[in-house]
N, CA, C and O atoms as a MOPAC input file, in Angstrom:
PM7 MOZYME 1SCF
protein

 N     34.23100 1    54.93200 1    -8.85800 1
 C     33.33800 1    54.31800 1    -9.64100 1
 C     33.79700 1    52.55600 1    -8.75800 1
 O     33.22900 1    51.69600 1    -8.08500 1
 N     35.45700 1    52.89900 1    -9.46200 1
 C     35.98500 1    51.73100 1    -9.75500 1
 C     35.73700 1    50.72900 1    -7.87400 1
 O     35.39500 1    49.59000 1    -7.55300 1
 N     35.84200 1    51.05100 1    -7.68200 1
 C     35.58300 1    50.00600 1    -5.92600 1
 C     34.03500 1    49.71900 1    -5.77200 1
 O     33.86100 1    48.79400 1    -4.97900 1
 N     32.53200 1    50.37000 1    -6.42900 1
 C     32.08000 1    49.54300 1    -6.60000 1
 C     32.25000 1    47.88900 1    -7.15100 1
 O     31.73000 1    46.80800 1    -6.87400 1
 N     33.23100 1    48.36300 1    -8.03400 1
 C     33.41000 1    46.42200 1    -8.77600 1
 C     33.88500 1    45.72600 1    -7.82700 1
 O     33.45500 1    44.60400 1    -7.55900 1
 N     34.67800 1    46.20700 1    -7.30000 1
 C     35.95100 1    45.65200 1    -6.15800 1
 C     34.78100 1    44.39400 1    -4.79500 1
 O     34.66400 1    43.18100 1    -4.62800 1
 N     34.23000 1    45.56600 1    -4.20500 1
 C     32.51100 1    44.70200 1    -3.83900 1
 C     32.25900 1    42.87200 1    -3.88200 1
 O     32.12000 1    41.92900 1    -3.10300 1
 N     32.33400 1    43.25700 1    -5.84600 1
 C     31.27900 1    42.01200 1    -5.69400 1
 C     31.97600 1    41.11100 1    -5.41800 1
 O     33.18000 1    41.35800 1    -5.48600 1
 N     31.67900 1    40.08200 1    -5.10900 1
 C     32.20800 1    38.94600 1    -5.42000 1
 C     32.36800 1    37.81800 1    -6.23400 1
 O     31.50800 1    37.10500 1    -6.75200 1
 N     33.29200 1    37.77200 1    -6.26400 1
 C     32.78700 1    37.16000 1    -7.84000 1
 C     33.07800 1    35.84900 1    -8.34600 1
 O     33.38300 1    35.39800 1    -9.44900 1
 N     32.83400 1    35.23800 1    -6.86000 1
 C     33.24300 1    33.92800 1    -6.69400 1
 C     31.08600 1    33.36300 1    -6.96100 1
 O     30.52100 1    32.61800 1    -7.76200 1
 N     30.53900 1    34.33300 1    -5.66400 1
 C     28.80500 1    33.83700 1    -5.93900 1
 C     28.95500 1    34.33000 1    -7.58500 1
 O     29.50000 1    33.57000 1    -8.38500 1
 N     28.52000 1    35.43000 1    -7.93700 1
 C     28.22000 1    36.04000 1    -9.18200 1
 C     28.55900 1    34.81300 1   -10.60900 1
 O     28.18800 1    34.63500 1   -11.76900 1
 N     29.45800 1    34.21600 1    -9.63600 1
 C     29.91700 1    32.82100 1   -11.26000 1
 C     28.92100 1    32.02900 1   -11.04600 1
 O     28.06700 1    31.99200 1   -11.93300 1
 N     28.75400 1    31.27800 1    -9.97900 1
 C     27.71200 1    30.47300 1    -9.56900 1
 C     26.75700 1    31.09000 1   -10.29800 1
 O     26.44500 1    30.70600 1   -11.42500 1
 N     26.07200 1    32.37900 1    -9.53400 1
 C     25.17500 1    32.55000 1   -10.13500 1
 C     24.22400 1    32.83000 1   -11.64600 1
 O     23.04300 1    32.83200 1   -11.99400 1
 N     26.10400 1    33.13900 1   -12.47200 1
 C     25.31700 1    33.25200 1   -13.78900 1
 C     25.59800 1    31.65000 1   -14.65600 1
 O     25.22300 1    31.38200 1   -15.79700 1
 N     26.63100 1    30.44000 1   -13.37400 1
 C     25.93800 1    29.28300 1   -14.50200 1
 C     25.05800 1    28.22900 1   -14.11700 1
 O     24.87700 1    27.09200 1   -14.55200 1
 N     24.34800 1    29.17700 1   -12.79900 1
 C     22.72400 1    28.62200 1   -12.61100 1
 C     21.82200 1    28.75200 1   -13.20400 1
 O     21.06800 1    27.80500 1   -13.42600 1
 N     21.55100 1    30.26100 1   -13.76300 1
 C     21.22900 1    31.27000 1   -14.84400 1
 C     21.26600 1    30.26200 1   -16.16500 1
 O     20.39100 1    29.52700 1   -16.62200 1
 N     22.57900 1    30.51400 1   -16.57700 1
 C     22.88000 1    28.81900 1   -17.55500 1
 C     22.21400 1    27.78600 1   -17.72700 1
 O     21.32000 1    27.47100 1   -18.51200 1
 N     22.88000 1    27.15000 1   -16.68900 1
 C     22.26400 1    25.90100 1   -16.44200 1
 C     20.59300 1    25.57000 1   -16.77200 1
 O     19.97200 1    24.66200 1   -17.32500 1
 N     20.27300 1    26.81500 1   -16.11800 1
 C     18.42700 1    26.69100 1   -16.03000 1
 C     18.18500 1    26.90500 1   -17.42000 1
 O     17.76200 1    25.93800 1   -18.05300 1
 N     18.40200 1    28.16600 1   -18.11800 1
 C     18.06400 1    28.20000 1   -19.36900 1
 C     18.11700 1    26.87600 1   -19.80300 1
 O     17.11500 1    26.16600 1   -19.72500 1
 N     19.02500 1    26.52000 1   -20.18900 1
 C     19.35900 1    25.04100 1   -20.68300 1
 C     18.92700 1    24.00200 1   -21.11300 1
 O     18.89000 1    23.40500 1   -22.18900 1
 N     18.22600 1    23.71700 1   -18.94200 1
 C     17.37100 1    22.45400 1   -18.42600 1
 C     16.52200 1    22.76300 1   -19.27300 1
 O     16.20600 1    21.96400 1   -20.15400 1
 N     15.91700 1    24.12300 1   -19.17000 1
 C     14.23300 1    24.51200 1   -19.76600 1
 C     14.18200 1    24.18400 1   -20.89000 1
 O     13.11700 1    23.83600 1   -21.40000 1
 N     16.06000 1    24.23700 1   -21.97000 1
 C     15.23200 1    23.80900 1   -23.64400 1
 C     15.31300 1    22.88400 1   -23.46800 1
 O     14.22700 1    22.33300 1   -23.65200 1
 N     16.61500 1    21.74100 1   -22.94400 1
 C     16.56300 1    20.43200 1   -23.05600 1
 C     15.30200 1    19.43600 1   -22.12600 1
 O     15.19400 1    18.21300 1   -22.04300 1
 N     14.57000 1    20.40400 1   -21.59100 1
 C     13.49200 1    19.93300 1   -20.95100 1
 C     12.29300 1    19.79500 1   -21.89200 1
 O     11.54600 1    18.84200 1   -21.67000 1
 N     12.06700 1    20.43100 1   -22.68600 1
 C     10.99700 1    20.50300 1   -23.42400 1
 C     11.56900 1    20.15000 1   -24.64200 1
 O     10.97400 1    20.92900 1   -25.38700 1
 N     12.42100 1    19.41700 1   -25.45200 1
 C     12.89800 1    18.71300 1   -26.22100 1
 C     11.37300 1    17.63400 1   -26.13600 1
 O     10.73400 1    17.13600 1   -25.20900 1
 N     11.23000 1    17.62800 1   -27.99500 1
 C     11.06300 1    15.86000 1   -28.65000 1
 C     11.86600 1    15.03700 1   -28.08300 1
 O     11.49900 1    13.86200 1   -28.07900 1
 N     12.23800 1    15.13200 1   -27.90100 1
 C     13.28700 1    13.65600 1   -27.39600 1
 C     12.98600 1    13.67100 1   -26.06900 1
 O     12.69700 1    12.49600 1   -25.84100 1
 N     12.83900 1    14.48500 1   -24.71500 1
 C     12.44000 1    14.55100 1   -23.84300 1
 C     10.84200 1    14.13300 1   -23.46400 1
 O     10.45100 1    13.43900 1   -22.52600 1
 N     10.13400 1    14.73500 1   -24.42100 1
 C      8.91400 1    14.06700 1   -24.45500 1
 C      8.95500 1    12.84000 1   -25.07600 1
 O      8.00200 1    12.08600 1   -24.87500 1
 N      9.55900 1    12.59700 1   -25.55400 1
 C      8.98100 1    10.77800 1   -25.78200 1
 C      9.41000 1    10.73200 1   -24.64300 1
 O      8.47800 1    11.12100 1   -23.94000 1
 N     10.62700 1    10.39200 1   -23.74400 1
 C     11.30000 1    10.13800 1   -22.48600 1
 C     10.71200 1    10.21700 1   -21.98200 1
 O     10.63600 1     9.25900 1   -21.21300 1
 N      9.46800 1    11.50200 1   -21.73100 1
 C      8.13700 1    11.83200 1   -20.74900 1
 C      6.82100 1    11.07000 1   -20.89400 1
 O      5.83800 1    11.04700 1   -20.15400 1
 N      7.08500 1    10.42000 1   -22.11100 1
 C      5.68200 1     9.58000 1   -22.84700 1
 C      6.10200 1     8.27600 1   -22.24700 1
 O      5.58600 1     7.89200 1   -21.19600 1
 N      6.85200 1     7.70300 1   -22.75800 1
 C      7.64200 1     6.18200 1   -22.47400 1
 C      7.13000 1     5.69100 1   -20.62700 1
 O      6.46200 1     4.81600 1   -20.07700 1
 N      8.14700 1     7.18600 1   -20.14800 1
 C      7.53900 1     6.87400 1   -17.99700 1
 C      6.67500 1     6.83300 1   -17.52400 1
 O      6.39000 1     6.17900 1   -16.52100 1
 N      5.71600 1     7.87900 1   -18.44500 1
 C      4.41900 1     7.44800 1   -18.46000 1
 C      3.62800 1     5.95900 1   -18.09700 1
 O      3.01700 1     5.36900 1   -17.20600 1
 N      4.12700 1     5.83400 1   -19.48900 1
 C      3.43600 1     4.00600 1   -19.75700 1
 C      3.82500 1     3.44200 1   -18.74400 1
 O      3.00000 1     2.98400 1   -17.95300 1
 N      4.94200 1     3.35700 1   -18.56000 1
 C      5.44400 1     2.29300 1   -17.94300 1
 C      4.95700 1     2.69500 1   -16.35600 1
 O      4.73300 1     1.71100 1   -15.65100 1
 N      4.82100 1     3.65100 1   -15.89700 1
 C      4.38900 1     4.40700 1   -14.60900 1
 C      2.77200 1     3.75900 1   -14.38200 1
 O      2.21500 1     3.28400 1   -13.39200 1
 N      2.26600 1     4.02200 1   -15.99900 1
 C      0.82900 1     3.61700 1   -15.53100 1
 C      0.41700 1     1.58900 1   -16.05800 1
 O     -0.62500 1     1.05600 1   -16.44100 1
 N      1.64700 1     1.10800 1   -15.83600 1
 C      1.36500 1    -0.34300 1   -16.51600 1
 C      1.60300 1    -1.27000 1   -14.66200 1
 O      1.02100 1    -2.14100 1   -14.01600 1
 N      3.43400 1     0.09500 1   -14.42200 1
 C      3.31900 1    -0.90700 1   -12.66600 1
 C      1.71800 1    -0.54700 1   -12.10400 1
 O      1.26600 1    -1.53800 1   -11.53100 1
 N      0.54400 1     0.84900 1   -12.12200 1
 C     -0.35700 1     0.70900 1   -11.55400 1
 C     -0.97300 1    -0.28300 1   -11.70800 1
 O     -1.09700 1    -1.14500 1   -10.83800 1
 N     -1.52300 1    -0.33600 1   -12.97600 1
 C     -1.64900 1    -1.97900 1   -13.42000 1
 C     -1.64800 1    -3.29000 1   -12.51900 1
 O     -2.62900 1    -3.88000 1   -12.06500 1
 N     -0.91800 1    -3.45600 1   -12.44100 1
 C      0.07500 1    -4.47800 1   -11.90600 1
 C     -0.26500 1    -4.57900 1   -10.52500 1
 O     -0.64600 1    -5.62700 1   -10.00400 1
 N     -0.14600 1    -3.63000 1   -10.00800 1
 C     -0.42600 1    -2.75200 1    -8.44700 1
 C     -1.65700 1    -3.45100 1    -8.30100 1
 O     -1.78600 1    -4.50600 1    -7.68000 1
 N     -2.67500 1    -2.75000 1    -8.97100 1
 C     -4.61100 1    -2.96800 1    -8.24900 1
 C     -4.16300 1    -4.24200 1    -9.18800 1
 O     -3.17100 1    -3.51500 1    -9.22800 1
 N     -4.03300 1    -4.79900 1    -9.56800 1
 C     -4.17000 1    -6.36300 1   -10.00900 1
 C     -4.36900 1    -6.93200 1    -8.34700 1
 O     -5.25700 1    -7.28900 1    -7.57300 1
 N     -2.50100 1    -6.68900 1    -8.42700 1
 C     -1.90600 1    -7.60100 1    -7.17000 1
 C     -2.82100 1    -7.27400 1    -6.08500 1
 O     -3.43400 1    -8.19800 1    -5.55100 1
 N     -2.93500 1    -6.46700 1    -5.82100 1
 C     -3.84200 1    -5.75600 1    -5.14500 1
 C     -5.63500 1    -6.00100 1    -4.01400 1
 O     -6.12700 1    -5.80400 1    -2.90300 1
 N     -5.99300 1    -6.70300 1    -5.76400 1
 C     -7.16200 1    -6.88800 1    -5.70600 1
 C     -7.25000 1    -8.55700 1    -5.28700 1
 O     -8.06500 1    -9.07800 1    -4.52600 1
 N     -6.19300 1    -9.17600 1    -6.00500 1
 C     -5.95100 1   -10.66900 1    -5.79600 1
 C     -5.91600 1   -11.28500 1    -4.09200 1
 O     -6.36200 1   -12.26800 1    -3.50100 1
 N     -4.72600 1    -9.49000 1    -3.58100 1
 C     -5.10600 1   -10.36100 1    -1.46700 1
 C     -6.21200 1    -9.32800 1    -1.03600 1
 O     -6.40800 1    -8.82100 1     0.06900 1
 N     -6.54600 1    -9.24500 1    -1.63100 1
 C     -7.77200 1    -8.82400 1    -0.97500 1
 C     -8.88900 1   -10.00600 1    -0.58000 1
 O     -9.43400 1   -10.33300 1     0.47400 1
 N     -8.96400 1   -10.58300 1    -2.26000 1
 C     -9.86600 1   -11.46700 1    -2.23300 1
 C     -9.93400 1   -12.56000 1    -1.84500 1
 O    -10.88200 1   -13.33500 1    -1.72300 1
 N     -8.30800 1   -12.67600 1    -1.52300 1
 C     -7.65300 1   -13.64900 1    -0.79700 1
 C     -8.07200 1   -13.85900 1     0.94200 1
 O     -8.41500 1   -14.79100 1     1.66900 1
 N     -7.81600 1   -12.41900 1     1.07100 1
 C     -8.15600 1   -12.29400 1     2.57800 1
 C     -9.64200 1   -12.33900 1     2.71100 1
 O     -9.98600 1   -12.96400 1     3.71400 1
 N    -10.51300 1   -11.91900 1     2.08100 1
 C    -11.77700 1   -11.89600 1     2.41300 1
 C    -12.51300 1   -13.23100 1     2.18600 1
 O    -13.65900 1   -13.59200 1     2.45900 1
 N    -11.45500 1   -13.85100 1     1.58600 1
 C    -11.81900 1   -15.60100 1     1.79600 1
 C    -11.46400 1   -16.48900 1     2.75800 1
 O    -11.84400 1   -17.65200 1     2.89600 1
 N    -10.56600 1   -15.73900 1     3.53300 1
 C     -9.42600 1   -16.70600 1     4.51800 1
 C    -10.38600 1   -15.85200 1     6.07900 1
 O    -10.41800 1   -16.38400 1     7.18900 1
 N    -10.85900 1   -14.90200 1     5.84700 1
 C    -12.50900 1   -14.43800 1     6.57200 1
 C    -12.91700 1   -14.94900 1     6.50600 1
 O    -12.51500 1   -15.88500 1     7.19800 1
 N    -13.97600 1   -15.21800 1     5.87300 1
 C    -14.83000 1   -16.19900 1     5.55800 1
 C    -14.77800 1   -17.57100 1     6.10200 1
 O    -15.80600 1   -18.10300 1     6.52100 1
 N    -13.45900 1   -18.26700 1     6.11900 1
 C    -13.23500 1   -19.40600 1     5.95500 1
 C    -12.94400 1   -19.68100 1     8.15000 1
 O    -13.03000 1   -20.73200 1     8.78500 1
 N    -12.66000 1   -18.44500 1     8.59300 1
 C    -12.36900 1   -18.25900 1     9.37100 1
 C    -13.85200 1   -18.21900 1    10.55000 1
 O    -13.84600 1   -18.73500 1    11.66800 1
 N    -14.63500 1   -17.72000 1    10.13400 1
 C    -15.24800 1   -17.11700 1    10.37800 1
 C    -15.95700 1   -18.53500 1    10.32500 1
 O    -16.04200 1   -18.65200 1    11.54700 1
 N    -16.64000 1   -19.92300 1     9.75300 1
 C    -17.26500 1   -20.63100 1     9.37600 1
 C    -16.38100 1   -21.54700 1    10.60800 1
 O    -17.01400 1   -21.92100 1    11.59500 1
 N    -14.70200 1   -21.92100 1    10.46900 1
 C    -14.37200 1   -22.26200 1    11.73600 1
 C    -15.04100 1   -22.14500 1    12.84100 1
 O    -15.71900 1   -23.10300 1    13.21100 1
 N    -15.00000 1   -21.01700 1    13.56400 1
 C    -15.86200 1   -20.79900 1    15.09300 1
 C    -17.20700 1   -20.49600 1    14.45700 1
 O    -17.31000 1   -19.29400 1    14.70500 1
 N    -18.30800 1   -20.84400 1    13.78700 1
 C    -19.05700 1   -21.23800 1    13.85100 1
 C    -18.88900 1   -22.35700 1    14.12600 1
 O    -19.77700 1   -22.26900 1    14.97400 1
 N    -18.50300 1   -23.60500 1    14.23600 1
 C    -18.35300 1   -25.01800 1    13.99700 1
 C    -17.84600 1   -25.14900 1    14.62000 1
 O    -17.07200 1   -26.01300 1    14.20800 1
 N    -17.37900 1   -24.68900 1    16.38000 1
 C    -16.23500 1   -24.57000 1    16.87600 1
 C    -17.33100 1   -24.49700 1    18.06300 1
 O    -17.32100 1   -25.27800 1    19.01400 1
 N    -18.31100 1   -23.42600 1    17.88200 1
 C    -18.87800 1   -22.64000 1    18.49800 1
 C    -20.01700 1   -23.94700 1    19.11400 1
 O    -20.14600 1   -24.26700 1    20.29600 1
 N    -21.00900 1   -24.75600 1    17.50100 1
 C    -21.30200 1   -25.30700 1    17.87100 1
 C    -21.07700 1   -27.02000 1    19.01000 1
 O    -21.78200 1   -27.66600 1    19.78500 1
 N    -19.59500 1   -27.10600 1    18.42100 1
 C    -19.47500 1   -27.76100 1    19.11400 1
 C    -18.82400 1   -27.82300 1    20.95900 1
 O    -18.82400 1   -28.66500 1    21.85700 1
 N    -18.50100 1   -26.88400 1    20.84400 1
 C    -18.87400 1   -26.67200 1    22.30000 1
 C    -20.13200 1   -26.53100 1    22.65800 1
 O    -20.40300 1   -26.78900 1    23.83100 1
 N    -21.27400 1   -26.06400 1    21.69300 1
 C    -22.17600 1   -25.83100 1    22.42400 1
 C    -22.61200 1   -27.38100 1    22.78600 1
 O    -22.77300 1   -27.67200 1    23.97200 1
 N    -22.78900 1   -28.30500 1    21.82700 1
 C    -23.15100 1   -29.55100 1    22.05300 1
 C    -22.66300 1   -30.51600 1    23.23800 1
 O    -23.47200 1   -31.39500 1    23.53300 1
 N    -21.30100 1   -30.48200 1    24.05700 1
 C    -20.40100 1   -31.20000 1    24.24700 1
 C    -20.99000 1   -30.38000 1    26.23600 1
 O    -20.86700 1   -30.91300 1    27.33900 1
 N    -21.67200 1   -28.77800 1    25.80900 1
 C    -21.67600 1   -27.79500 1    27.20600 1
 C    -22.87900 1   -28.80300 1    27.65700 1
 O    -23.04800 1   -29.19400 1    28.81200 1
 N    -23.87900 1   -29.23400 1    26.25800 1
 C    -25.35400 1   -29.06700 1    26.22900 1
 C    -24.80100 1   -31.27200 1    27.35100 1
 O    -25.03500 1   -31.54800 1    28.52800 1
 N    -24.14800 1   -32.15300 1    26.32300 1
 C    -23.86900 1   -33.01300 1    26.89900 1
 C    -23.57900 1   -32.81700 1    28.29400 1
 O    -24.66400 1   -32.33300 1    28.61600 1
 N    -22.86900 1   -32.83900 1    29.42100 1
 C    -22.36900 1   -32.24200 1    30.02200 1
 C    -23.65900 1   -31.96300 1    31.35500 1
 O    -23.97600 1   -32.30700 1    32.49300 1
 N    -24.04400 1   -31.10700 1    30.23300 1
 C    -25.22900 1   -30.59300 1    31.12400 1
 C    -26.29000 1   -31.77300 1    31.97000 1
 O    -26.52200 1   -31.86400 1    33.17600 1
 N    -26.80200 1   -32.59800 1    30.82000 1
 C    -27.45900 1   -33.67400 1    31.06400 1
 C    -26.47000 1   -35.05900 1    31.41400 1
 O    -27.01600 1   -36.15400 1    31.28200 1
 N    -25.65500 1   -35.03500 1    31.66400 1
 C    -24.47800 1   -36.14400 1    32.69800 1
 C    -25.18200 1   -36.27300 1    34.33900 1
 O    -25.67500 1   -37.10500 1    35.10100 1
 N    -24.67600 1   -34.17100 1    34.21000 1
 C    -25.12000 1   -34.03100 1    35.77000 1
 C    -26.18600 1   -34.29000 1    36.32300 1
 O    -26.45700 1   -34.87100 1    37.37400 1
 N    -26.69800 1   -33.88700 1    35.65400 1
 C    -28.70800 1   -33.91400 1    35.79800 1
 C    -29.23200 1   -35.31300 1    36.20700 1
 O    -30.04200 1   -35.57000 1    37.09800 1
 N    -28.36300 1   -36.47400 1    35.05400 1
 C    -28.77700 1   -37.46500 1    35.57500 1
 C    -28.41500 1   -37.99700 1    36.98400 1
 O    -29.27100 1   -38.60800 1    37.62300 1
 N    -27.20400 1   -37.79000 1    37.47900 1
 C    -27.04300 1   -38.29700 1    38.60800 1
 C    -27.68200 1   -38.09500 1    39.97500 1
 O    -27.69300 1   -38.61800 1    41.08900 1
 N    -28.09000 1   -37.29700 1    39.46400 1
 C    -29.13600 1   -36.08800 1    40.34700 1
 C    -30.57900 1   -37.06400 1    40.86000 1
 O    -31.02000 1   -37.71000 1    41.81100 1
 N    -30.81400 1   -36.74200 1    39.84400 1
 C    -32.80300 1   -37.04700 1    39.55000 1
 C    -32.71200 1   -39.01600 1    40.20400 1
 O    -33.57900 1   -39.69500 1    40.75400 1
 N    -31.23100 1   -39.36400 1    39.79000 1
 C    -31.37700 1   -40.72600 1    40.49800 1
 C    -31.73800 1   -41.18900 1    42.49200 1
 O    -32.39300 1   -42.09800 1    43.00300 1
 N    -30.81700 1   -39.88200 1    43.16900 1
 C    -31.18900 1   -40.41300 1    44.12100 1
 C    -32.38300 1   -39.57300 1    45.19900 1
 O    -32.85100 1   -39.74300 1    46.32500 1
 N    -32.52200 1   -38.55300 1    44.02500 1
 C    -34.26600 1   -38.12300 1    44.61300 1
 C    -34.95600 1   -39.12900 1    44.39200 1
 O    -36.15300 1   -39.13200 1    44.68000 1

C-alpha cells in the first residue's frame, strides 16, 4: 500500500493543490464588492471610450462624404470644360473646310 504513495508525483500534486487554492481564492476575490466596483468603473470607462470613438468615426464619415461630394463637383466642372474645349476645336476645324469648298 505504501508503494502506491511512492508512485505519486509530489510536484504535480502540489501544483494541482496550489491551483485549486488560488482558483478558490480568485473566485472569492473576483466576486467581492470591491471587485464589482472596479468592474463598474472599467465598464463606465469603456462606454465613454466607445462614445468618443463613435463621435470621431461620425466626424470622419461626414468629412469623407464632403470630400466625395466636392470631388464629384470638380469632375463635373472638368467634364463641362472639356466639352467646351472640344466643341470649340470642332468648330475651328470645320470653319476652314467650309471656306475651301
